[in-house]
Amino acid sequence: MRQRVSLCMIVRNEEHNLPRSLAGLAQLFDDIVIVDTGSTDGTRAVAEAIGARVYDFTWCDDFSAARNFGRRQATGDWIFWLDADDRFDAENLTRLRRLLEQLPVADELSHDLIYVMSCRSATCNPGVSFDIAHTRLFRNRSDIAWRGRIHERLVHGGSGAGLADNELVYTDVVIHHEGYRDAEQWAAKQLRDQRVLEREYLVHPDDPMTAFYLGRVFAAQRLADKAIPFLRRSIQNDPQSLYSSTPKAASILIKCLIESSRFDEAVAAADSMCQRFAHNFELLYECGAVYLLAGRAVDAENCARALLAQSPSEPTSRSSADQCRAGLAVGMDTRAARMLLAEALCAQGRPREAAGQLRTLLVQDPSNVVAWAMRGEASLCCNDLHDAELSLKSLSALPNATFQTAILRALFCSRSRQFTEALRWARKAIAARPEVPSGWITLGNALYDEGVDWRGCAAALEQALRLNPRLSQVRQQLQRVQAYITTSAQHQTASQRTSTAAGHDADTTPLAAPSGPHADHTERPWGGLA
């Protein structure tokens, strides 16, 4: 027997959004409950025309209160919730219909089942979106309720305990959320979220989810120092790793520590979280990136290989259910892991292996500008000129690759000791993206190899370090150059004094140029080609 399903929504002033959110969807449900929290437009009339039962609810800065009110009005065996700015494409509408048609009747095995769907939120940045696992469909039970003034989640109503893993069924249904596309609307929501979360935190200071969401709000506003204590508290208050937010809190914490120039703490956080959440893709990637920056290339390689072991399939074949389980952000798949691995191999002086990884990546993603640039450089390093020229040709044909193409051309020219051309291309890269250290490092390397303008070389490397003070190879190279400049000046002064005393011309023989490798301009991920 087919189970009856109630659709529950809370809305305010959504007369334009409601028809779009329910297009092709309303007929899937046996009961539609809409809770209106104070509309002043035609929302009620639109909802009633769809066949919904509309209930008024006085808004009290508490999304859970509104959702629990709507849940109590539902008459279906199951409840599915939706926001007015949620959308279904045709493929996911079919998946949802199939799921609703196959819902089990209540028995000992299915009584506790709660279905998880992926909510994919587009942002105001073109091409940037993120996935969050949402418990969207659950049996209409009195012992299940919403908790949290905002970013509300389902809990066991009596105890307030979170949901157990064996209750969750991950589906391939993806819901597209449109509420963050507009930059002004997104900023307004961040401020609203902050206000409501601060109230919630006063009541539940030990709740890991509330601390996480408050930390995330501050991080989104680039207030890293404010975000860090809340993210730490969220992690500390979940010692048994019961909350899905904890690995995400760790990922954001690492980023915030780096943004606040607390690099040693970021590395320490990566060390403590890497083993604890070894199967969370996003966190493991962040740990690998931090290790690479810290000069721990072997650890970065281990993270990358662990990521690839978790992701044996092509990125397009991963289901949204797999993404939810692994903490996989949109666009964060085998390509990101393979790029990290290539960077780690380059940092260990293994360019041939790195080029091989990049070739595999480019089969998956042939328009990846950074991968082509890195492959070209890696091929140059291992004297594979044919592959380096192929990489440069492919890179030059891609749109939006002016900066990377200029970098790679400069490297080609430096290798053949065509320093005038190398300097010209390096300066073109700087003109294209002056805020990225790579152009300045490339200019400094070309001047270093030319061995003429040492002060210009030092100035270029100093600018790279101003942009990113944590580029250790650049700092070491700059120290060698500065030492040479100082020693050369002292040598010249001493020679002039000796020649004056002896009555003959000064010795103009230059000192030997500084030795040692120059900086790797792909010192990544914060100082590289991207």
Coordinates of C-alpha atoms in Angstrom, one line a residue:
M1 CA 0.0 0.0 0.0
R2 CA 1.4 3.4 -1.0
Q3 CA 2.2 5.6 2.0
R4 CA 0.7 9.0 2.3
V5 CA 3.2 11.9 2.3
S6 CA 2.7 15.4 3.6
L7 CA 4.7 18.3 2.2
C8 CA 5.5 20.9 4.9
M9 CA 6.8 24.4 4.2
I10 CA 7.3 27.6 6.1
V11 CA 7.1 30.8 4.1
R12 CA 6.8 34.6 4.2
N13 CA 6.2 36.8 1.1
E14 CA 6.8 34.0 -1.4
E15 CA 4.0 34.6 -3.9
H16 CA 6.6 34.6 -6.7
N17 CA 8.7 31.7 -5.5
L18 CA 5.9 29.3 -4.5
P19 CA 4.7 28.4 -8.0
R20 CA 8.3 27.8 -9.2
S21 CA 9.3 25.7 -6.2
L22 CA 6.1 23.5 -6.5
A23 CA 6.2 23.2 -10.3
G24 CA 5.7 19.5 -11.1
L25 CA 6.0 18.7 -7.4
A26 CA 2.6 19.4 -5.8
Q27 CA 0.9 16.4 -7.3
L28 CA 3.4 14.0 -5.7
F29 CA 2.0 14.7 -2.2
D30 CA -1.2 13.8 -0.5
D31 CA -1.2 16.7 1.8
I32 CA 0.4 20.2 1.6
V33 CA 0.9 22.2 4.8
I34 CA 2.2 25.8 4.5
V35 CA 3.0 27.8 7.6
D36 CA 2.9 31.5 6.9
T37 CA 5.1 33.5 9.3
G38 CA 3.7 37.0 8.3
S39 CA 3.3 37.5 4.6
T40 CA 2.0 40.8 3.4
D41 CA 1.7 39.8 -0.3
G42 CA -0.4 37.2 -2.1
T43 CA 1.3 34.2 -0.7
R44 CA -1.8 32.8 1.0
A45 CA -3.9 33.0 -2.1
V46 CA -1.2 31.3 -4.2
A47 CA -0.8 28.5 -1.7
E48 CA -4.5 27.9 -1.4
A49 CA -4.8 27.8 -5.2
I50 CA -2.2 25.0 -5.2
G51 CA -4.4 23.1 -2.7
A52 CA -2.4 23.7 0.4
R53 CA -3.7 24.1 3.9
V54 CA -2.3 27.4 5.2
Y55 CA -1.7 28.2 8.9
D56 CA -0.6 31.5 10.4
F57 CA 2.3 31.5 12.8
T58 CA 3.7 34.5 14.7
W59 CA 7.4 34.7 13.9
C60 CA 9.6 34.4 17.0
D61 CA 13.1 34.1 15.5
D62 CA 12.9 30.3 15.7
F63 CA 12.8 28.2 12.6
S64 CA 12.4 25.0 14.6
A65 CA 9.3 26.4 16.4
A66 CA 7.7 27.1 13.0
R67 CA 8.6 23.7 11.5
N68 CA 7.4 21.8 14.5
F69 CA 4.1 23.7 14.3
G70 CA 3.8 22.6 10.7
R71 CA 4.7 19.0 11.5
R72 CA 1.9 18.8 14.0
Q73 CA -0.6 19.8 11.3
A74 CA 0.5 17.1 8.8
T75 CA -1.8 14.1 8.2
G76 CA 0.5 11.9 6.1
D77 CA 2.4 8.8 7.1
W78 CA 5.6 10.6 6.1
I79 CA 6.7 14.2 6.1
F80 CA 8.8 15.9 3.4
W81 CA 10.0 19.5 4.0
L82 CA 10.9 22.1 1.4
D83 CA 11.9 25.8 1.2
A84 CA 10.3 28.2 -1.2
D85 CA 13.7 28.8 -2.9
D86 CA 14.3 25.1 -3.4
R87 CA 14.1 23.7 -7.0
F88 CA 13.9 20.3 -8.6
D89 CA 15.2 19.6 -12.1
A90 CA 13.5 16.8 -14.2
E91 CA 16.0 14.1 -13.2
N92 CA 15.7 14.7 -9.5
L93 CA 12.0 15.1 -9.7
T94 CA 11.9 11.5 -11.2
R95 CA 14.1 10.3 -8.4
L96 CA 11.9 11.8 -5.7
R97 CA 8.8 10.4 -7.3
R98 CA 10.3 6.9 -7.4
L99 CA 11.4 7.2 -3.7
L100 CA 7.9 8.4 -2.6
E101 CA 6.2 5.5 -4.4
Q102 CA 8.5 2.9 -2.7
L103 CA 8.3 4.2 0.9
P104 CA 7.9 1.2 3.3
V105 CA 5.0 0.7 5.7
A106 CA 5.7 1.0 9.4
D107 CA 7.4 -2.1 10.9
E108 CA 10.3 -2.8 13.2
L109 CA 12.9 -2.5 10.4
S110 CA 11.6 0.7 8.8
H111 CA 10.1 2.6 11.7
D112 CA 13.2 4.7 12.3
L113 CA 14.3 5.4 8.7
I114 CA 15.1 9.0 7.8
Y115 CA 16.0 9.9 4.2
V116 CA 19.0 12.2 3.5
M117 CA 19.2 14.3 0.3
S118 CA 21.8 16.6 -1.0
C119 CA 21.0 20.3 -1.0
R120 CA 23.1 22.0 -3.6
S121 CA 23.3 25.8 -3.0
A122 CA 24.5 28.0 -5.9
T123 CA 26.2 31.2 -4.7
C124 CA 26.7 34.7 -6.0
N125 CA 30.1 33.6 -7.3
P126 CA 29.6 32.1 -10.8
G127 CA 30.3 28.4 -10.9
V128 CA 30.7 28.1 -7.1
S129 CA 28.3 26.0 -5.2
F130 CA 28.3 23.7 -2.1
D131 CA 26.5 20.6 -1.0
I132 CA 25.0 20.0 2.4
A133 CA 23.4 16.7 3.5
H134 CA 19.8 17.4 4.6
T135 CA 17.4 15.0 6.4
R136 CA 14.4 15.8 4.2
L137 CA 12.0 12.9 4.5
F138 CA 11.0 11.1 7.7
R139 CA 8.1 9.2 9.2
N140 CA 5.4 11.3 10.9
R141 CA 6.3 10.4 14.5
S142 CA 5.7 12.3 17.7
D143 CA 9.1 11.4 19.0
I144 CA 10.9 13.3 16.1
A145 CA 11.2 17.0 16.3
W146 CA 13.2 20.0 15.0
R147 CA 15.8 21.7 17.2
G148 CA 17.7 24.9 16.8
R149 CA 16.5 28.5 16.2
I150 CA 18.3 28.4 12.8
H151 CA 20.0 25.7 10.7
E152 CA 17.5 23.5 12.5
R153 CA 17.9 19.7 12.5
L154 CA 15.9 16.7 13.4
V155 CA 16.4 15.1 16.8
H156 CA 14.7 12.6 19.0
G157 CA 12.1 14.9 20.6
G158 CA 12.1 13.5 24.1
S159 CA 15.8 13.2 24.7
G160 CA 17.1 15.8 22.2
A161 CA 19.6 13.2 21.1
G162 CA 20.9 13.4 17.5
L163 CA 20.0 10.8 14.9
A164 CA 22.0 7.6 14.7
D165 CA 23.8 6.5 11.6
N166 CA 21.6 3.4 11.2
E167 CA 18.6 5.6 11.0
L168 CA 19.8 7.5 7.9
V169 CA 19.3 6.4 4.4
Y170 CA 21.4 8.4 1.9
T171 CA 19.6 9.0 -1.5
D172 CA 20.7 10.3 -4.9
V173 CA 18.1 13.1 -4.8
V174 CA 19.7 16.5 -5.3
I175 CA 17.7 19.6 -4.3
H176 CA 18.9 22.9 -5.9
H177 CA 18.7 25.8 -3.4
E178 CA 18.6 29.3 -5.0
G179 CA 18.6 31.4 -1.8
Y180 CA 22.3 32.4 -2.0
R181 CA 22.6 33.5 -5.6
D182 CA 22.0 37.2 -4.9
A183 CA 25.0 38.8 -3.1
E184 CA 22.9 41.4 -1.2
Q185 CA 20.4 38.7 -0.1
W186 CA 23.2 36.4 1.0
A187 CA 24.9 39.2 3.0
A188 CA 21.5 40.0 4.7
K189 CA 21.0 36.3 5.5
Q190 CA 24.5 36.1 7.1
L191 CA 23.6 39.0 9.4
R192 CA 20.2 37.5 10.2
D193 CA 21.9 34.1 10.9
Q194 CA 24.5 35.7 13.2
R195 CA 21.8 37.5 15.2
V196 CA 19.7 34.4 15.7
L197 CA 22.6 32.1 16.3
E198 CA 24.0 34.5 19.0
R199 CA 20.6 34.2 20.8
E200 CA 20.7 30.4 20.5
Y201 CA 24.3 30.3 21.8
L202 CA 23.3 32.1 24.9
V203 CA 20.8 29.3 25.6
H204 CA 22.9 26.3 24.3
P205 CA 26.6 27.3 24.6
D206 CA 27.6 23.6 24.7
D207 CA 25.7 22.6 21.5
P208 CA 28.3 21.6 18.9
M209 CA 26.0 22.5 16.0
T210 CA 25.2 26.0 17.3
A211 CA 28.9 26.8 17.8
F212 CA 29.7 25.4 14.4
Y213 CA 27.1 27.5 12.6
L214 CA 28.2 30.7 14.4
G215 CA 31.8 30.0 13.6
R216 CA 30.9 29.4 9.9
V217 CA 28.9 32.7 9.8
F218 CA 32.0 34.6 11.0
A219 CA 34.3 32.8 8.6
A220 CA 32.0 33.7 5.7
Q221 CA 32.3 37.3 6.7
R222 CA 36.1 36.9 6.7
L223 CA 36.2 37.5 10.5
A224 CA 38.6 34.6 11.1
D225 CA 39.6 35.6 14.6
K226 CA 36.0 35.7 15.7
A227 CA 35.3 32.3 14.0
I228 CA 38.2 30.4 15.5
P229 CA 37.0 30.1 19.1
F230 CA 33.5 28.9 18.1
L231 CA 34.9 26.3 15.6
R232 CA 37.2 25.0 18.4
R233 CA 34.3 24.8 20.8
S234 CA 32.2 22.9 18.3
I235 CA 35.0 20.3 17.8
Q236 CA 35.7 20.0 21.5
N237 CA 32.1 19.5 22.4
D238 CA 31.8 16.5 20.1
P239 CA 34.5 14.2 21.5
Q240 CA 32.9 11.1 20.0
S241 CA 32.5 12.6 16.5
L242 CA 28.7 12.1 16.5
Y243 CA 27.9 15.3 14.5
S244 CA 28.4 15.6 10.8
S245 CA 29.4 19.2 11.3
T246 CA 32.6 18.4 13.2
P247 CA 34.9 17.6 10.2
K248 CA 33.5 20.6 8.4
A249 CA 34.3 22.7 11.5
A250 CA 37.8 21.3 11.4
S251 CA 38.2 22.3 7.7
I252 CA 37.0 25.8 8.3
L253 CA 39.2 26.1 11.4
I254 CA 42.3 25.3 9.4
K255 CA 41.5 27.9 6.8
C256 CA 40.7 30.5 9.4
L257 CA 44.0 29.8 11.3
I258 CA 45.9 30.3 8.0
E259 CA 44.0 33.5 7.3
S260 CA 44.9 34.8 10.8
S261 CA 48.6 34.0 10.2
R262 CA 48.5 31.4 12.9
F263 CA 50.2 28.8 10.7
D264 CA 51.7 26.6 13.4
E265 CA 48.2 26.2 14.9
A266 CA 46.8 25.3 11.5
V267 CA 49.4 22.5 11.1
A268 CA 48.7 21.3 14.6
A269 CA 45.0 21.2 13.9
A270 CA 45.6 19.3 10.7
D271 CA 47.7 16.8 12.7
S272 CA 45.0 16.2 15.3
M273 CA 42.1 16.0 12.8
C274 CA 43.7 14.0 9.9
Q275 CA 43.5 10.7 11.7
R276 CA 40.2 11.4 13.5
F277 CA 38.4 12.0 10.2
A278 CA 40.5 10.0 7.8
H279 CA 37.5 9.3 5.5
N280 CA 36.3 12.9 5.2
F281 CA 37.4 14.1 1.7
E282 CA 37.3 17.8 2.2
L283 CA 39.1 17.7 5.6
L284 CA 41.8 15.3 4.3
Y285 CA 42.4 17.6 1.3
E286 CA 42.8 20.7 3.6
C287 CA 45.3 18.8 5.7
G288 CA 47.3 17.8 2.6
A289 CA 47.3 21.4 1.5
V290 CA 48.5 22.6 4.9
Y291 CA 51.3 20.0 4.9
L292 CA 52.4 21.0 1.5
L293 CA 52.7 24.6 2.6
A294 CA 54.6 23.5 5.8
G295 CA 57.2 21.7 3.7
R296 CA 55.9 18.3 4.7
A297 CA 55.5 17.1 1.2
V298 CA 55.6 13.4 2.1
D299 CA 52.6 13.9 4.5
A300 CA 50.9 15.8 1.7
E301 CA 51.5 12.9 -0.7
N302 CA 50.1 10.5 1.8
C303 CA 46.9 12.6 2.1
A304 CA 46.5 12.8 -1.6
R305 CA 47.0 9.0 -2.1
A306 CA 44.4 8.4 0.7
L307 CA 42.0 10.7 -1.1
L308 CA 42.5 8.8 -4.4
A309 CA 42.0 5.5 -2.6
Q310 CA 38.6 6.8 -1.4
S311 CA 37.7 8.0 -4.9
P312 CA 38.4 5.1 -7.3
S313 CA 35.7 6.2 -9.8
E314 CA 35.6 9.0 -12.2
P315 CA 34.3 12.2 -10.7
T316 CA 31.1 12.2 -12.8
S317 CA 30.1 8.8 -11.5
R318 CA 30.1 9.7 -7.8
S319 CA 26.5 9.8 -6.6
S320 CA 25.2 12.6 -4.4
A321 CA 24.8 10.0 -1.7
D322 CA 28.6 9.2 -1.9
Q323 CA 29.3 13.0 -1.7
C324 CA 27.2 13.4 1.4
R325 CA 28.9 10.5 3.2
A326 CA 32.4 11.6 2.3
G327 CA 31.9 15.3 3.0
L328 CA 32.6 16.0 -0.7
A329 CA 32.3 19.6 -1.7
V330 CA 31.0 20.3 -5.3
G331 CA 34.0 20.2 -7.6
M332 CA 36.1 18.4 -4.9
D333 CA 36.8 15.0 -6.4
T334 CA 39.6 12.9 -7.8
R335 CA 40.8 15.9 -9.8
A336 CA 41.5 17.9 -6.6
A337 CA 43.2 14.9 -5.1
R338 CA 45.4 14.3 -8.1
M339 CA 46.4 17.9 -8.3
L340 CA 47.4 17.8 -4.7
L341 CA 49.4 14.6 -5.4
A342 CA 51.2 16.2 -8.3
E343 CA 52.1 19.3 -6.2
A344 CA 53.5 17.0 -3.5
L345 CA 55.6 15.1 -5.9
C346 CA 57.0 18.3 -7.5
A347 CA 57.9 19.5 -4.0
Q348 CA 59.9 16.3 -3.5
G349 CA 61.8 16.7 -6.7
R350 CA 59.9 14.0 -8.6
P351 CA 58.7 15.9 -11.6
R352 CA 58.4 12.9 -13.9
E353 CA 55.9 11.3 -11.6
A354 CA 54.1 14.6 -11.2
A355 CA 53.7 15.0 -14.9
G356 CA 52.2 11.5 -15.1
Q357 CA 49.6 12.4 -12.5
L358 CA 48.8 15.6 -14.4
R359 CA 48.4 13.7 -17.7
T360 CA 45.8 11.5 -16.0
L361 CA 44.0 14.5 -14.5
L362 CA 43.9 16.2 -17.9
V363 CA 42.2 13.2 -19.4
Q364 CA 39.4 13.9 -16.9
D365 CA 39.5 17.6 -17.1
P366 CA 41.2 18.8 -20.4
S367 CA 40.4 22.5 -19.8
N368 CA 42.2 22.7 -16.4
V369 CA 44.5 25.7 -16.9
V370 CA 46.6 25.1 -13.8
A371 CA 47.1 21.4 -14.5
W372 CA 48.4 22.2 -18.0
A373 CA 50.8 24.9 -16.6
M374 CA 52.1 22.5 -13.9
R375 CA 52.5 19.7 -16.4
G376 CA 54.5 22.0 -18.7
E377 CA 56.8 23.0 -15.8
A378 CA 57.2 19.4 -14.6
S379 CA 58.1 18.3 -18.1
L380 CA 60.7 21.0 -18.4
C381 CA 62.2 19.9 -15.1
C382 CA 62.7 16.4 -16.3
N383 CA 63.9 17.5 -19.8
D384 CA 60.8 16.2 -21.6
L385 CA 60.8 19.1 -24.1
H386 CA 58.2 17.4 -26.4
D387 CA 55.6 17.2 -23.6
A388 CA 56.5 20.6 -22.3
E389 CA 55.9 22.1 -25.7
L390 CA 52.6 20.2 -26.0
S391 CA 51.5 21.6 -22.6
L392 CA 52.4 25.1 -23.7
K393 CA 50.5 24.8 -26.9
S394 CA 47.4 23.4 -25.2
L395 CA 47.6 26.0 -22.5
S396 CA 47.8 28.8 -25.0
A397 CA 44.6 27.6 -26.7
L398 CA 42.6 27.9 -23.5
P399 CA 40.6 31.0 -22.5
N400 CA 41.5 32.8 -19.4
A401 CA 45.0 31.4 -19.4
T402 CA 47.0 34.6 -20.1
F403 CA 48.8 34.5 -16.7
Q404 CA 49.7 30.8 -16.7
T405 CA 50.8 31.0 -20.4
A406 CA 53.1 33.9 -19.6
I407 CA 54.7 32.1 -16.7
L408 CA 55.3 28.9 -18.7
R409 CA 56.8 30.9 -21.7
A410 CA 59.1 32.7 -19.2
L411 CA 60.3 29.3 -17.9
F412 CA 61.0 28.1 -21.5
C413 CA 63.0 31.3 -22.3
S414 CA 65.0 31.0 -19.0
R415 CA 65.8 27.4 -19.8
S416 CA 67.3 28.4 -23.2
R417 CA 69.0 31.4 -21.5
Q418 CA 66.9 33.9 -23.6
F419 CA 66.8 36.2 -20.6
T420 CA 65.4 39.3 -22.3
E421 CA 62.4 37.3 -23.5
A422 CA 62.1 35.6 -20.1
L423 CA 61.9 38.9 -18.3
R424 CA 59.4 40.2 -20.8
W425 CA 57.0 37.3 -20.2
A426 CA 57.5 37.4 -16.5
R427 CA 56.5 41.0 -16.5
K428 CA 53.4 40.2 -18.6
A429 CA 52.4 37.7 -16.0
I430 CA 52.8 40.3 -13.3
A431 CA 50.7 42.8 -15.3
A432 CA 48.0 40.2 -15.7
R433 CA 47.9 39.2 -12.0
P434 CA 50.1 41.4 -9.8
E435 CA 48.5 40.0 -6.6
V436 CA 49.8 36.5 -7.2
P437 CA 53.3 35.7 -6.0
S438 CA 54.1 33.4 -8.9
G439 CA 54.7 36.2 -11.4
W440 CA 57.2 37.9 -9.0
I441 CA 58.9 34.6 -8.3
T442 CA 59.3 33.9 -12.0
L443 CA 60.8 37.4 -12.5
G444 CA 63.1 36.9 -9.6
N445 CA 64.2 33.5 -10.9
A446 CA 65.0 34.9 -14.3
L447 CA 67.1 37.7 -12.9
Y448 CA 68.8 35.2 -10.6
D449 CA 69.7 32.9 -13.5
E450 CA 70.8 35.9 -15.6
G451 CA 73.1 37.0 -12.8
V452 CA 73.2 40.7 -13.6
D453 CA 70.5 42.7 -11.7
W454 CA 70.8 41.3 -8.2
R455 CA 69.0 44.2 -6.6
G456 CA 66.1 43.7 -9.1
C457 CA 66.1 40.0 -8.2
A458 CA 65.9 40.8 -4.5
A459 CA 63.1 43.3 -5.1
A460 CA 61.0 40.8 -7.0
L461 CA 61.4 38.1 -4.3
E462 CA 60.7 40.6 -1.6
Q463 CA 57.4 41.5 -3.3
A464 CA 56.5 37.8 -3.5
L465 CA 57.1 37.5 0.2
R466 CA 55.0 40.5 0.9
L467 CA 52.1 38.8 -0.9
N468 CA 52.8 35.5 0.9
P469 CA 55.2 35.6 3.9
R470 CA 55.2 31.7 4.2
L471 CA 57.1 30.9 1.0
S472 CA 60.1 29.2 2.6
Q473 CA 62.0 28.5 -0.6
V474 CA 61.6 32.1 -1.7
R475 CA 62.8 33.4 1.6
Q476 CA 65.9 31.1 1.4
Q477 CA 66.7 32.3 -2.1
L478 CA 66.2 36.0 -1.0
Q479 CA 68.7 35.5 1.9
R480 CA 71.3 34.1 -0.5
V481 CA 70.8 37.1 -2.9
Q482 CA 70.9 39.7 -0.1
A483 CA 74.1 38.1 1.3
Y484 CA 75.7 38.2 -2.1
I485 CA 74.7 41.9 -2.6
T486 CA 76.2 42.7 0.9
T487 CA 79.4 40.7 0.3
S488 CA 79.8 42.2 -3.2
A489 CA 79.5 45.7 -1.8
Q490 CA 82.0 45.0 0.9
H491 CA 84.4 43.4 -1.6
Q492 CA 84.1 46.5 -3.9
T493 CA 84.7 48.9 -1.0
A494 CA 87.7 46.9 0.3
S495 CA 89.2 46.7 -3.3
Q496 CA 88.8 50.5 -3.7
R497 CA 90.6 51.2 -0.4
T498 CA 93.4 48.8 -1.3
S499 CA 93.9 50.3 -4.8
T500 CA 93.9 53.8 -3.5
A501 CA 96.6 52.9 -1.0
A502 CA 98.7 51.1 -3.5
G503 CA 98.2 53.6 -6.3
H504 CA 96.7 51.3 -8.9
D505 CA 93.3 50.6 -10.4
A506 CA 90.7 48.8 -8.3
D507 CA 90.2 45.1 -8.8
T508 CA 86.9 44.8 -10.8
T509 CA 86.8 41.0 -10.8
P510 CA 83.2 40.1 -9.6
L511 CA 82.5 37.7 -6.8
A512 CA 81.2 34.2 -7.7
A513 CA 77.4 34.3 -8.0
P514 CA 75.4 32.8 -5.2
S515 CA 74.9 29.1 -5.4
G516 CA 71.9 27.0 -4.6
P517 CA 68.5 26.3 -6.3
H518 CA 66.2 29.1 -7.0
A519 CA 62.6 29.1 -5.7
D520 CA 60.0 26.8 -7.0
H521 CA 57.3 29.1 -8.3
T522 CA 54.7 26.4 -7.8
E523 CA 55.1 26.5 -4.0
R524 CA 51.4 25.8 -3.4
P525 CA 48.5 26.1 -2.8
W526 CA 48.7 29.8 -1.7
G527 CA 51.7 30.8 -3.8
G528 CA 51.3 28.9 -7.0
L529 CA 50.0 29.3 -10.5
A530 CA 46.3 29.4 -9.6

